[in-house]
């Protein structure tokens, strides 16, 4: 999770595990069980909420293995019932561009294929007009009429084979109603009669004031009131018998013909019109949303609009939301006490949000909490949520924003190291349980190959020979043919190995490290150019033309970097946690920086000097002064840790932890649970000055 909260006095005290557990945990009952509470939560799956959140699609595809319905926002008026196993599409009836109208599906599909790779996403519909079927290709929707006009210009210049008499035109969600009907069949019959005159017409379903629904025939799709007035005049000339009124909110029923642009596949399509919201209400089986990785969701999916884009908000009972969140945030195989701790923290976090995202409490990504619908539910997680039903963390009478991260690398962060605020509920505490993340992981040898290249080999592919170099470094060899020597200690098929090692070939062991993951990691080396590109726009400091030196010059209570200097000048960021993204997307700010192309020599007089991989240095050996250095040189520090100096300058980041590190560490929770601590004591350790209250 990456978020901010109300400003408060930073908590600078560094707690110890024993002290936190000695304080105990106070569980305060306050009324009936929370599992029976009607409290719901709103989760944004797709929406444009300005600077707070933006993830949009032009349309969504809904499917369930049980029948479901589309109803008015209050759920009282069921407008449409969708049979089980039937796909239904939905979009926002807003500003769009009509690109093409043709009697040929293939012609329309070919144009749609070309538009798929552009920012103007296509929607292809089938309609009847003048007694024949026509295929109508659109793009959009767009936030404003001016945005749609710009889109029309782009589409006109997109290299499509468009008829000369059909330039792309702006359309919108303003319609005229040509009459109301009791059944869809009656409305469809009237629509077909109107369409015979060569007029675009659609059936729409709208809520009735007394409950239920009625059907209307809509004509025109105007982008403005003036366009609507002009359409009214033309329609009176063509069909003077029609009594036209301005259409109200409803669902415009269309036939989509572009689900598969390789072969015509049709589906019912409902366009949300008139600024209304409609609820896709499913059964216990849930509703699948194809555009969200085919995830299936409990509760209802609210279909509406925000900033001119389709919004899809999942509204469901809070406890059912937690069934998915806990299973999405941690493994369902973790100890029960760890799952309970995650459940209480996740519930507290969710309830502390209010309407942070204007039309929703939370979103379904790590910007809030991971929420993947029914797919991440498991019996163990459900039991943990039910066992802690209604329990939240409170401080000063308020539910706290119980933030957490994946792994704190052995010690949690102090607020001063992350976002500079957090009140008195956060402090840097021991999190030795984080090492549970690598309990079963293989270690890696950092080696130098005979040709001088250096890299990492996993311990189960090699063996020590028992021999050593003159400097006392171990030698190893491969136990099988063509062992990959990798640039970093992690399996990554997308990156080519730096070399191969075969049986009988010896490599020099420079170090032995944990596999890179959430507990410890190595990133880089990053060149000066790569770092400068990443730093652009993320620091208020003037950037140098080249980074010669890069150092952590100030650390917070947990050891995390709170100041980094390049060439002796501070790279100022708005708050310390921004160093993660500013320096190439690092997993955490608990890191050391090692120059890969140079090393520092400590002289007898106490002075230091830096030697680069392109330089030669004088070395005093048993045979006297000799010259050494340059690319491939192995240097060793006072702790017998060795590394290879590269020819090109760069910077390695060696770090611990994954995430901001503030509050609860998920892997640390697992480690504590495995040591026998219950969820109450675990939470009391990671969050300071809190009580666990059942609400």
XYZ file of C-alpha atoms in Angstrom:
695
model
C 0.000 0.000 0.000
C 1.196 3.512 -0.762
C -0.807 6.236 0.889
C -0.768 9.277 3.113
C -2.799 10.100 6.188
C -3.594 13.081 8.343
C -0.595 14.899 9.677
C 0.449 14.122 13.210
C 3.418 14.252 15.493
C 6.039 11.769 14.233
C 6.726 8.842 16.544
C 10.507 8.672 16.830
C 10.878 6.049 19.554
C 12.297 2.727 18.395
C 10.456 -0.187 20.002
C 11.844 -3.619 20.826
C 10.006 -6.890 20.304
C 10.104 -7.924 23.952
C 8.845 -4.569 25.169
C 5.954 -4.515 22.710
C 4.793 -8.008 23.604
C 5.102 -7.363 27.317
C 2.551 -4.581 26.954
C -0.072 -7.188 25.977
C -3.160 -6.582 23.866
C -6.516 -5.278 25.050
C -9.560 -6.712 23.250
C -12.643 -4.633 23.988
C -16.067 -6.086 23.062
C -18.658 -3.552 21.977
C -21.932 -5.117 21.020
C -23.114 -7.651 18.500
C -20.923 -9.640 16.124
C -19.691 -7.728 13.114
C -20.355 -10.587 10.725
C -24.058 -9.673 10.829
C -23.402 -6.003 10.122
C -24.957 -4.574 6.939
C -21.891 -2.383 6.399
C -20.746 -2.423 2.780
C -17.683 -1.157 0.960
C -17.317 0.406 -2.481
C -14.314 -0.732 -4.525
C -13.399 1.086 -7.746
C -12.450 -1.377 -10.470
C -12.594 1.086 -13.374
C -12.995 4.846 -12.993
C -11.511 8.211 -13.813
C -11.238 10.006 -10.461
C -8.827 12.686 -11.615
C -5.441 12.751 -9.897
C -6.573 10.202 -7.288
C -7.064 7.245 -9.600
C -7.505 6.567 -13.293
C -8.061 3.194 -14.892
C -10.597 3.106 -17.694
C -11.918 0.905 -20.493
C -14.412 1.812 -23.241
C -16.710 -1.092 -22.335
C -16.922 -4.107 -20.038
C -18.047 -7.679 -20.591
C -20.171 -9.280 -17.854
C -20.887 -12.986 -17.427
C -22.240 -15.314 -14.734
C -23.128 -18.982 -14.514
C -26.391 -17.934 -12.902
C -28.963 -15.422 -14.135
C -28.380 -11.840 -13.037
C -30.090 -8.494 -13.464
C -29.484 -4.876 -14.348
C -31.460 -2.621 -12.035
C -31.827 1.050 -11.191
C -29.301 2.461 -8.736
C -31.514 1.851 -5.711
C -32.050 -1.754 -6.810
C -35.833 -1.368 -6.777
C -36.434 -1.339 -10.537
C -35.148 -4.421 -12.369
C -34.710 -3.345 -15.991
C -32.996 -6.326 -17.600
C -32.523 -9.978 -16.694
C -29.491 -11.624 -18.287
C -29.641 -15.439 -18.626
C -26.891 -17.600 -17.142
C -23.885 -18.150 -19.390
C -24.783 -15.136 -21.568
C -22.275 -12.356 -22.152
C -23.544 -8.810 -21.850
C -21.610 -5.681 -22.656
C -21.908 -2.245 -21.055
C -20.459 1.192 -21.794
C -21.087 4.838 -21.030
C -23.347 6.689 -23.441
C -21.155 9.777 -23.797
C -19.103 11.750 -26.284
C -17.763 9.560 -29.068
C -16.757 9.597 -32.712
C -18.770 7.808 -35.380
C -16.068 6.576 -37.715
C -17.832 4.494 -40.313
C -21.192 3.065 -41.404
C -21.147 0.175 -43.852
C -23.144 -2.861 -44.920
C -19.956 -4.974 -44.718
C -18.930 -6.407 -41.362
C -15.458 -7.177 -42.713
C -14.901 -3.566 -43.799
C -15.898 -2.308 -40.366
C -13.827 -4.988 -38.605
C -10.707 -4.156 -40.633
C -10.995 -0.494 -39.646
C -11.573 -1.468 -36.016
C -8.416 -3.617 -36.011
C -6.335 -0.632 -37.103
C -7.821 1.503 -34.338
C -7.127 -1.079 -31.614
C -3.464 -0.093 -31.389
C -4.300 3.618 -31.044
C -5.604 5.656 -28.126
C -9.024 5.764 -29.826
C -10.528 2.397 -28.939
C -13.198 1.027 -31.303
C -16.721 -0.205 -30.603
C -18.603 -1.906 -33.441
C -22.408 -2.134 -33.470
C -25.026 -3.708 -35.698
C -28.195 -1.757 -36.442
C -31.067 -1.869 -38.948
C -31.617 1.164 -41.123
C -33.637 1.724 -44.302
C -34.615 -1.936 -44.329
C -31.032 -3.245 -44.244
C -28.441 -4.140 -41.651
C -25.612 -1.670 -41.192
C -22.443 -1.867 -39.114
C -21.574 1.291 -37.223
C -18.027 1.822 -35.943
C -17.362 4.266 -33.110
C -14.455 5.298 -30.908
C -14.640 6.672 -27.393
C -16.023 7.687 -25.019
C -14.358 11.037 -24.365
C -14.475 13.409 -21.428
C -15.741 16.414 -23.431
C -17.005 17.487 -26.806
C -13.679 19.174 -27.552
C -11.824 15.958 -26.707
C -14.115 14.109 -29.109
C -13.382 16.695 -31.832
C -9.652 16.126 -31.353
C -10.276 12.401 -31.581
C -12.195 12.863 -34.817
C -9.157 14.617 -36.304
C -6.903 11.768 -35.178
C -9.207 9.126 -36.615
C -9.447 11.002 -39.917
C -5.654 10.805 -40.176
C -5.243 7.237 -38.916
C -4.859 5.734 -42.393
C -8.299 4.120 -42.513
C -10.072 3.474 -45.815
C -13.082 5.705 -45.183
C -15.646 6.743 -47.814
C -15.170 10.317 -48.991
C -18.755 11.191 -48.022
C -18.325 9.831 -44.467
C -15.897 11.960 -42.476
C -15.655 11.027 -38.756
C -18.331 12.957 -36.835
C -18.956 13.781 -33.185
C -21.799 11.995 -31.436
C -23.069 12.176 -27.877
C -25.484 10.891 -25.282
C -28.396 13.259 -25.862
C -31.453 11.562 -27.369
C -35.071 12.173 -28.296
C -37.780 9.762 -27.227
C -40.274 8.786 -29.924
C -42.698 7.088 -27.540
C -43.066 4.704 -24.619
C -44.154 1.040 -24.641
C -45.021 -1.640 -22.118
C -42.873 -4.375 -23.650
C -39.602 -4.596 -25.510
C -41.323 -6.339 -28.400
C -43.634 -3.363 -28.899
C -40.698 -0.957 -28.727
C -38.619 -3.047 -31.154
C -41.510 -3.087 -33.641
C -41.875 0.708 -33.452
C -38.104 1.152 -33.746
C -38.000 -0.983 -36.912
C -40.779 1.111 -38.448
C -38.906 4.348 -37.752
C -35.630 2.872 -39.053
C -37.268 2.107 -42.416
C -37.162 5.858 -43.081
C -33.352 5.728 -42.884
C -33.275 7.110 -39.339
C -31.026 5.788 -36.570
C -33.261 4.434 -33.814
C -32.682 2.310 -30.720
C -34.768 0.645 -28.058
C -34.075 1.837 -24.517
C -35.237 0.567 -21.139
C -35.897 3.132 -18.398
C -37.041 2.924 -14.768
C -40.732 3.539 -14.104
C -41.691 5.870 -11.267
C -43.929 3.266 -9.678
C -41.340 0.521 -9.920
C -40.427 -1.826 -12.707
C -39.482 -0.583 -16.168
C -40.843 0.689 -19.437
C -39.422 0.826 -22.953
C -38.865 3.769 -25.260
C -37.641 4.306 -28.785
C -34.769 6.763 -28.934
C -33.613 8.676 -31.985
C -30.627 10.941 -32.533
C -27.325 10.785 -30.653
C -26.465 14.450 -30.253
C -23.370 15.865 -28.574
C -25.013 19.162 -27.534
C -28.418 20.743 -26.954
C -28.113 22.717 -30.184
C -27.375 19.500 -32.096
C -30.416 17.914 -30.443
C -32.638 20.828 -31.486
C -31.354 20.567 -35.052
C -32.060 16.830 -35.075
C -35.605 17.473 -33.835
C -36.276 19.770 -36.816
C -34.932 17.238 -39.333
C -36.860 14.352 -37.790
C -40.133 16.320 -37.888
C -39.569 16.816 -41.607
C -38.827 13.120 -42.243
C -41.357 11.640 -39.793
C -43.902 14.370 -38.965
C -46.171 11.888 -37.206
C -43.658 11.377 -34.376
C -44.190 13.079 -31.029
C -40.659 13.760 -29.788
C -39.609 14.518 -26.210
C -36.189 14.743 -24.622
C -35.133 11.284 -23.463
C -34.531 10.699 -19.762
C -31.967 8.424 -18.097
C -31.952 4.776 -19.051
C -30.151 1.915 -20.720
C -29.784 2.198 -24.478
C -29.979 -1.331 -25.939
C -27.621 -1.995 -28.835
C -26.258 -5.063 -30.598
C -22.495 -5.264 -30.467
C -20.777 -7.006 -33.362
C -17.128 -6.546 -32.457
C -16.408 -8.969 -29.618
C -14.176 -10.901 -32.017
C -12.815 -8.904 -34.937
C -11.755 -12.098 -36.743
C -15.272 -13.481 -36.990
C -18.580 -11.790 -36.316
C -19.827 -12.452 -32.784
C -22.804 -10.582 -31.404
C -23.832 -9.659 -27.863
C -26.395 -7.424 -26.213
C -24.859 -4.080 -25.280
C -26.268 -1.656 -22.693
C -25.135 1.967 -22.831
C -25.613 3.832 -19.540
C -27.313 7.092 -20.525
C -28.486 10.319 -18.936
C -26.071 10.465 -15.999
C -27.770 7.572 -14.209
C -26.193 4.614 -12.447
C -27.317 1.014 -12.748
C -26.547 -2.043 -10.671
C -25.501 -5.385 -12.119
C -26.759 -7.596 -9.304
C -25.568 -11.172 -9.241
C -26.211 -14.240 -7.138
C -23.831 -16.071 -4.807
C -21.978 -17.203 -7.930
C -20.892 -13.623 -8.575
C -20.394 -11.790 -11.864
C -17.273 -12.135 -13.973
C -15.661 -9.006 -15.411
C -13.623 -9.991 -18.472
C -11.664 -6.732 -18.677
C -10.430 -7.174 -15.077
C -8.526 -10.394 -15.819
C -11.796 -12.361 -15.876
C -12.171 -12.003 -12.118
C -15.511 -12.791 -10.519
C -17.000 -10.476 -7.909
C -19.490 -10.851 -5.089
C -22.158 -8.232 -4.493
C -23.137 -5.749 -7.196
C -21.271 -3.934 -9.937
C -22.416 -0.323 -10.213
C -22.202 0.960 -13.794
C -22.004 4.730 -14.161
C -19.797 7.540 -15.342
C -16.970 9.623 -13.892
C -15.174 12.397 -15.789
C -16.634 11.172 -19.064
C -15.459 7.576 -18.634
C -17.259 4.389 -17.659
C -16.993 3.680 -13.938
C -17.413 0.194 -12.481
C -17.723 0.090 -8.700
C -18.018 -3.207 -6.834
C -20.296 -2.770 -3.826
C -20.347 -5.691 -1.404
C -20.397 -6.546 2.323
C -17.172 -5.515 4.018
C -16.487 -8.961 5.475
C -16.847 -10.600 2.047
C -14.447 -8.004 0.649
C -11.947 -9.114 3.303
C -12.281 -12.749 2.221
C -10.612 -11.676 -1.016
C -8.239 -9.005 0.323
C -6.566 -11.199 2.939
C -6.127 -13.971 0.362
C -4.779 -11.471 -2.158
C -2.323 -9.842 0.233
C -0.823 -13.010 1.791
C -0.787 -16.747 1.132
C -3.757 -18.725 2.385
C -1.274 -21.395 3.555
C 0.189 -19.088 6.211
C -0.459 -19.792 9.908
C -3.948 -18.943 11.157
C -2.656 -16.241 13.523
C -0.894 -14.495 10.642
C -4.122 -14.533 8.605
C -6.068 -13.131 11.557
C -3.546 -10.293 11.983
C -3.857 -9.470 8.277
C -7.661 -9.541 8.539
C -7.757 -7.035 11.418
C -5.222 -4.750 9.733
C -7.032 -4.889 6.386
C -10.413 -4.222 7.997
C -8.999 -1.265 9.934
C -7.335 0.156 6.854
C -10.509 -0.141 4.768
C -12.733 1.511 7.378
C -10.273 4.359 7.886
C -10.531 5.405 4.234
C -13.934 7.086 4.237
C -14.726 8.138 0.639
C -11.079 8.706 -0.232
C -11.754 8.094 -3.906
C -14.870 10.300 -4.112
C -17.139 7.647 -5.612
C -15.490 4.731 -3.809
C -13.875 3.916 -0.484
C -10.939 2.041 -1.992
C -9.546 0.790 -5.297
C -8.610 -2.803 -6.056
C -4.845 -2.277 -6.471
C -1.915 -1.760 -4.086
C -2.857 1.915 -4.043
C -5.334 0.618 -1.460
C -5.310 -3.146 -0.900
C -5.053 -6.039 -3.342
C -8.587 -7.180 -4.164
C -9.069 -9.869 -6.798
C -12.648 -10.954 -6.212
C -13.733 -14.489 -5.407
C -10.655 -16.050 -7.006
C -8.363 -15.424 -4.027
C -10.784 -16.693 -1.415
C -9.844 -19.792 0.580
C -11.332 -21.639 3.534
C -8.417 -20.729 5.815
C -8.801 -17.043 4.988
C -12.566 -17.093 5.447
C -12.079 -18.682 8.872
C -9.566 -15.997 9.870
C -11.889 -13.174 8.777
C -14.877 -14.743 10.532
C -12.857 -15.404 13.695
C -11.969 -11.707 13.934
C -15.300 -10.370 12.633
C -15.670 -6.689 13.411
C -12.291 -6.322 15.115
C -10.391 -3.144 14.314
C -7.373 -1.274 15.605
C -8.147 1.973 17.384
C -6.052 4.767 18.824
C -7.495 7.840 20.519
C -10.998 6.606 19.776
C -10.422 6.425 16.019
C -9.865 3.473 13.723
C -6.277 3.694 12.506
C -5.065 3.485 8.944
C -3.249 0.223 9.582
C -0.750 0.362 6.737
C 1.452 -2.602 5.955
C 4.078 -3.670 3.459
C 5.348 -6.984 2.185
C 8.680 -7.201 4.004
C 10.522 -4.666 6.149
C 13.902 -6.362 5.782
C 14.328 -7.114 9.473
C 13.294 -3.760 10.937
C 10.231 -1.599 10.268
C 10.479 2.021 9.222
C 10.036 5.081 11.365
C 7.533 7.653 10.001
C 10.381 10.139 9.493
C 11.871 7.716 6.946
C 8.743 7.315 4.852
C 6.185 10.137 4.563
C 7.354 12.359 7.444
C 4.137 11.839 9.395
C 2.059 9.141 11.026
C 1.245 10.145 14.585
C 2.200 7.988 17.562
C 1.015 4.633 16.207
C 4.125 3.924 14.121
C 7.717 3.407 15.219
C 10.726 1.450 14.053
C 10.568 -2.006 15.657
C 12.387 -5.293 15.273
C 10.964 -7.500 12.515
C 13.341 -10.430 12.489
C 10.492 -12.659 11.352
C 10.915 -11.130 7.892
C 13.603 -13.734 7.231
C 10.793 -16.294 6.930
C 10.548 -15.085 3.316
C 13.851 -16.829 2.494
C 13.613 -19.792 4.852
C 13.277 -22.221 1.960
C 15.220 -20.254 -0.660
C 18.566 -21.350 -2.065
C 21.645 -19.222 -1.530
C 23.829 -17.995 -4.354
C 27.588 -17.791 -4.763
C 29.026 -14.583 -6.134
C 31.896 -15.758 -8.332
C 34.544 -14.639 -10.806
C 34.908 -16.839 -13.864
C 38.299 -17.728 -15.385
C 37.804 -15.111 -18.101
C 37.304 -12.343 -15.539
C 33.511 -11.988 -15.757
C 31.604 -12.048 -12.483
C 28.099 -13.156 -11.571
C 26.004 -15.468 -9.424
C 25.424 -19.237 -9.416
C 22.893 -21.043 -7.264
C 24.374 -23.261 -4.588
C 22.606 -26.430 -5.714
C 24.332 -26.323 -9.130
C 27.917 -26.104 -7.866
C 30.243 -27.491 -5.196
C 33.360 -26.245 -3.442
C 36.554 -27.941 -4.613
C 38.350 -27.586 -1.277
C 41.039 -25.465 -2.896
C 41.708 -21.784 -2.279
C 43.382 -18.920 -4.077
C 46.548 -17.283 -2.754
C 44.284 -14.676 -1.135
C 42.388 -17.407 0.708
C 39.263 -17.304 -1.465
C 37.441 -20.606 -2.092
C 37.194 -22.213 -5.502
C 34.108 -23.984 -6.804
C 33.086 -25.911 -9.901
C 29.837 -26.911 -11.558
C 28.103 -30.201 -10.775
C 26.324 -30.300 -14.126
C 26.905 -29.038 -17.644
C 26.338 -25.411 -18.701
C 25.399 -23.900 -15.363
C 24.155 -20.360 -15.930
C 26.100 -17.576 -14.250
C 23.591 -14.797 -13.774
C 24.004 -11.037 -13.431
C 21.983 -11.027 -10.189
C 21.153 -13.756 -7.643
C 17.729 -14.587 -9.003
C 16.268 -16.732 -11.778
C 15.205 -14.436 -14.608
C 14.711 -15.966 -18.053
C 14.290 -12.509 -19.594
C 17.955 -11.630 -18.892
C 20.783 -13.472 -20.642
C 23.370 -15.120 -18.361
C 26.805 -13.487 -18.143
C 28.475 -16.842 -18.742
C 28.438 -20.593 -18.275
C 30.312 -22.859 -15.864
C 31.045 -26.518 -16.561
C 32.456 -29.352 -14.448
C 36.242 -29.092 -14.188
C 36.218 -25.292 -14.624
C 36.976 -23.426 -11.426
C 35.476 -20.104 -10.375
C 36.614 -17.927 -7.474
C 34.078 -17.491 -4.680
C 33.840 -13.819 -3.735
C 30.774 -13.985 -1.483
C 27.666 -16.009 -0.657
C 24.334 -14.195 -0.594
C 20.623 -14.833 -0.198
C 18.475 -15.088 -3.303
C 17.105 -11.697 -4.317
C 13.498 -11.372 -3.243
C 11.352 -9.550 -0.748
C 13.790 -9.951 2.177
C 17.082 -9.004 0.526
C 17.961 -7.913 -2.971
C 20.595 -6.558 -5.333
C 19.719 -4.159 -8.143
C 21.888 -2.738 -10.901
C 24.462 -1.811 -11.705
C 22.787 1.350 -12.998
C 24.754 3.713 -15.185
C 24.853 7.443 -14.626
C 22.565 7.949 -17.629
C 19.982 5.470 -16.314
C 19.912 7.099 -12.891
C 19.649 10.611 -14.297
C 16.694 9.542 -16.435
C 14.963 8.017 -13.419
C 15.671 11.074 -11.245
C 14.169 13.476 -13.784
C 11.211 15.295 -12.225
C 11.500 13.478 -8.896
C 13.994 15.715 -7.133
C 14.041 19.461 -6.577
C 17.830 19.497 -6.939
C 19.566 20.501 -10.148
C 20.866 17.300 -11.710
C 24.515 17.039 -12.806
C 25.486 16.137 -16.352
C 27.022 12.939 -15.021
C 26.935 11.135 -11.661
C 30.475 10.369 -10.541
C 29.701 9.532 -6.913
C 26.481 8.458 -5.214
C 26.231 8.010 -1.459
C 23.697 7.613 1.329
C 24.677 10.514 3.591
C 21.904 10.347 6.180
C 19.860 7.476 7.589
C 16.803 7.328 9.810
C 16.232 5.301 12.996
C 15.868 1.989 11.131
C 18.811 2.630 8.834
C 16.734 3.636 5.827
C 18.093 6.313 3.523
C 16.688 9.764 4.198
C 19.324 11.662 2.216
C 21.290 10.660 -0.857
C 23.969 12.819 -2.457
C 25.218 12.752 -6.027
C 28.645 14.297 -6.562
C 28.387 15.708 -3.030
C 25.035 17.472 -3.607
C 21.815 16.301 -1.951
C 19.141 14.789 -4.203
C 16.219 16.375 -2.381
C 12.866 14.565 -2.586
C 9.461 15.511 -1.200
C 9.579 12.673 1.323
C 12.190 9.926 1.839
C 10.191 7.007 0.433
C 10.365 8.689 -2.994
C 13.976 7.546 -3.252
C 12.546 4.169 -4.228
C 11.125 5.432 -7.513
C 13.717 8.186 -8.002
C 16.593 5.698 -8.067
C 15.299 3.257 -10.632
C 12.404 1.623 -8.822
C 14.112 0.113 -5.781
C 12.142 -2.323 -3.577
C 12.826 -0.302 -0.409
C 14.949 2.540 0.990
C 16.908 0.233 3.297
C 19.949 -0.043 1.042
C 23.671 0.489 0.558
C 25.188 1.918 -2.620
C 28.303 0.250 -4.026
C 30.135 1.765 -7.023
C 30.649 -1.123 -9.446
C 33.441 0.531 -11.402
C 35.675 1.801 -8.580
C 36.937 1.064 -5.096
C 38.227 3.101 -2.187
C 41.721 2.617 -0.737
C 42.520 3.539 2.882
C 46.111 4.756 3.202
C 48.400 4.377 6.158
C 47.980 8.082 6.873
C 44.213 7.638 7.249
C 43.369 9.280 3.963
C 41.211 7.599 1.347
C 41.479 7.546 -2.418
C 39.142 6.223 -5.094
C 40.480 4.019 -7.871
C 38.312 3.390 -10.946
C 38.204 0.296 -13.090
C 40.006 2.156 -15.878
C 42.962 3.123 -13.653
C 46.062 1.303 -12.446
C 47.039 1.355 -8.777
C 50.250 0.625 -6.921
C 49.969 -2.454 -4.697
C 52.585 -3.418 -2.086
C 53.115 -7.183 -2.276
C 55.662 -9.652 -0.860
C 57.790 -9.065 -3.926
C 57.638 -5.310 -3.604
C 55.576 -2.600 -5.283
C 53.618 -3.787 -8.307
C 50.983 -2.158 -10.485
C 47.511 -3.612 -10.535
C 43.938 -2.525 -11.041
C 41.638 -1.992 -13.955
C 38.685 -4.045 -15.117
C 38.398 -7.500 -13.537
C 40.391 -6.609 -10.438
C 39.191 -8.363 -7.295
C 39.239 -6.236 -4.148
C 38.607 -7.416 -0.600
C 37.580 -5.445 2.469
C 38.455 -5.984 6.093
C 35.564 -8.454 6.487
C 36.975 -10.689 3.707
C 34.118 -9.687 1.396
C 35.370 -9.512 -2.181
C 34.004 -8.029 -5.384
C 35.054 -7.478 -8.983
C 35.682 -3.996 -10.372
C 34.008 -3.404 -13.744
C 35.470 -1.374 -16.581
C 32.436 0.890 -16.916
C 31.261 3.017 -13.970
C 27.914 2.275 -12.370
C 26.195 1.797 -9.029
C 24.896 -1.334 -7.335
C 22.125 -1.118 -4.753
C 22.232 -3.806 -2.083
C 19.169 -3.702 0.088
C 16.636 -5.334 2.359
C 12.866 -5.353 2.435
C 10.087 -4.762 -0.065
C 7.761 -1.794 0.289
C 7.659 1.337 2.408
C 8.333 -0.668 5.574
C 5.948 1.317 7.783
C 3.542 -0.389 10.163
C 2.979 -4.111 9.812
C 5.406 -6.294 7.876
C 3.516 -9.197 6.328
C 6.447 -11.621 6.236
C 7.370 -10.536 9.733
C 3.854 -11.421 10.854
C 4.277 -14.888 9.347
C 7.585 -15.321 11.183
C 6.068 -14.266 14.513
C 3.097 -16.585 14.024
C 5.479 -19.462 13.367
C 7.216 -18.589 16.638
C 3.919 -19.029 18.495
C 2.646 -15.450 18.925
C -1.090 -14.883 18.539
C -2.549 -12.253 16.255
C -3.307 -9.801 19.060
C 0.294 -9.720 20.269
C 1.545 -9.508 16.692
C -0.609 -6.458 15.985
C 0.333 -4.859 19.309
C 3.990 -5.240 18.347
C 3.726 -3.573 14.957
C 1.267 -0.813 15.898
C 1.926 1.374 18.932
C -0.611 2.759 21.424
C -3.534 0.817 19.965
C -6.341 -1.357 21.246
C -8.233 -4.030 19.362
C -11.949 -3.231 19.497
C -14.872 -5.277 18.223
C -17.375 -2.920 16.613
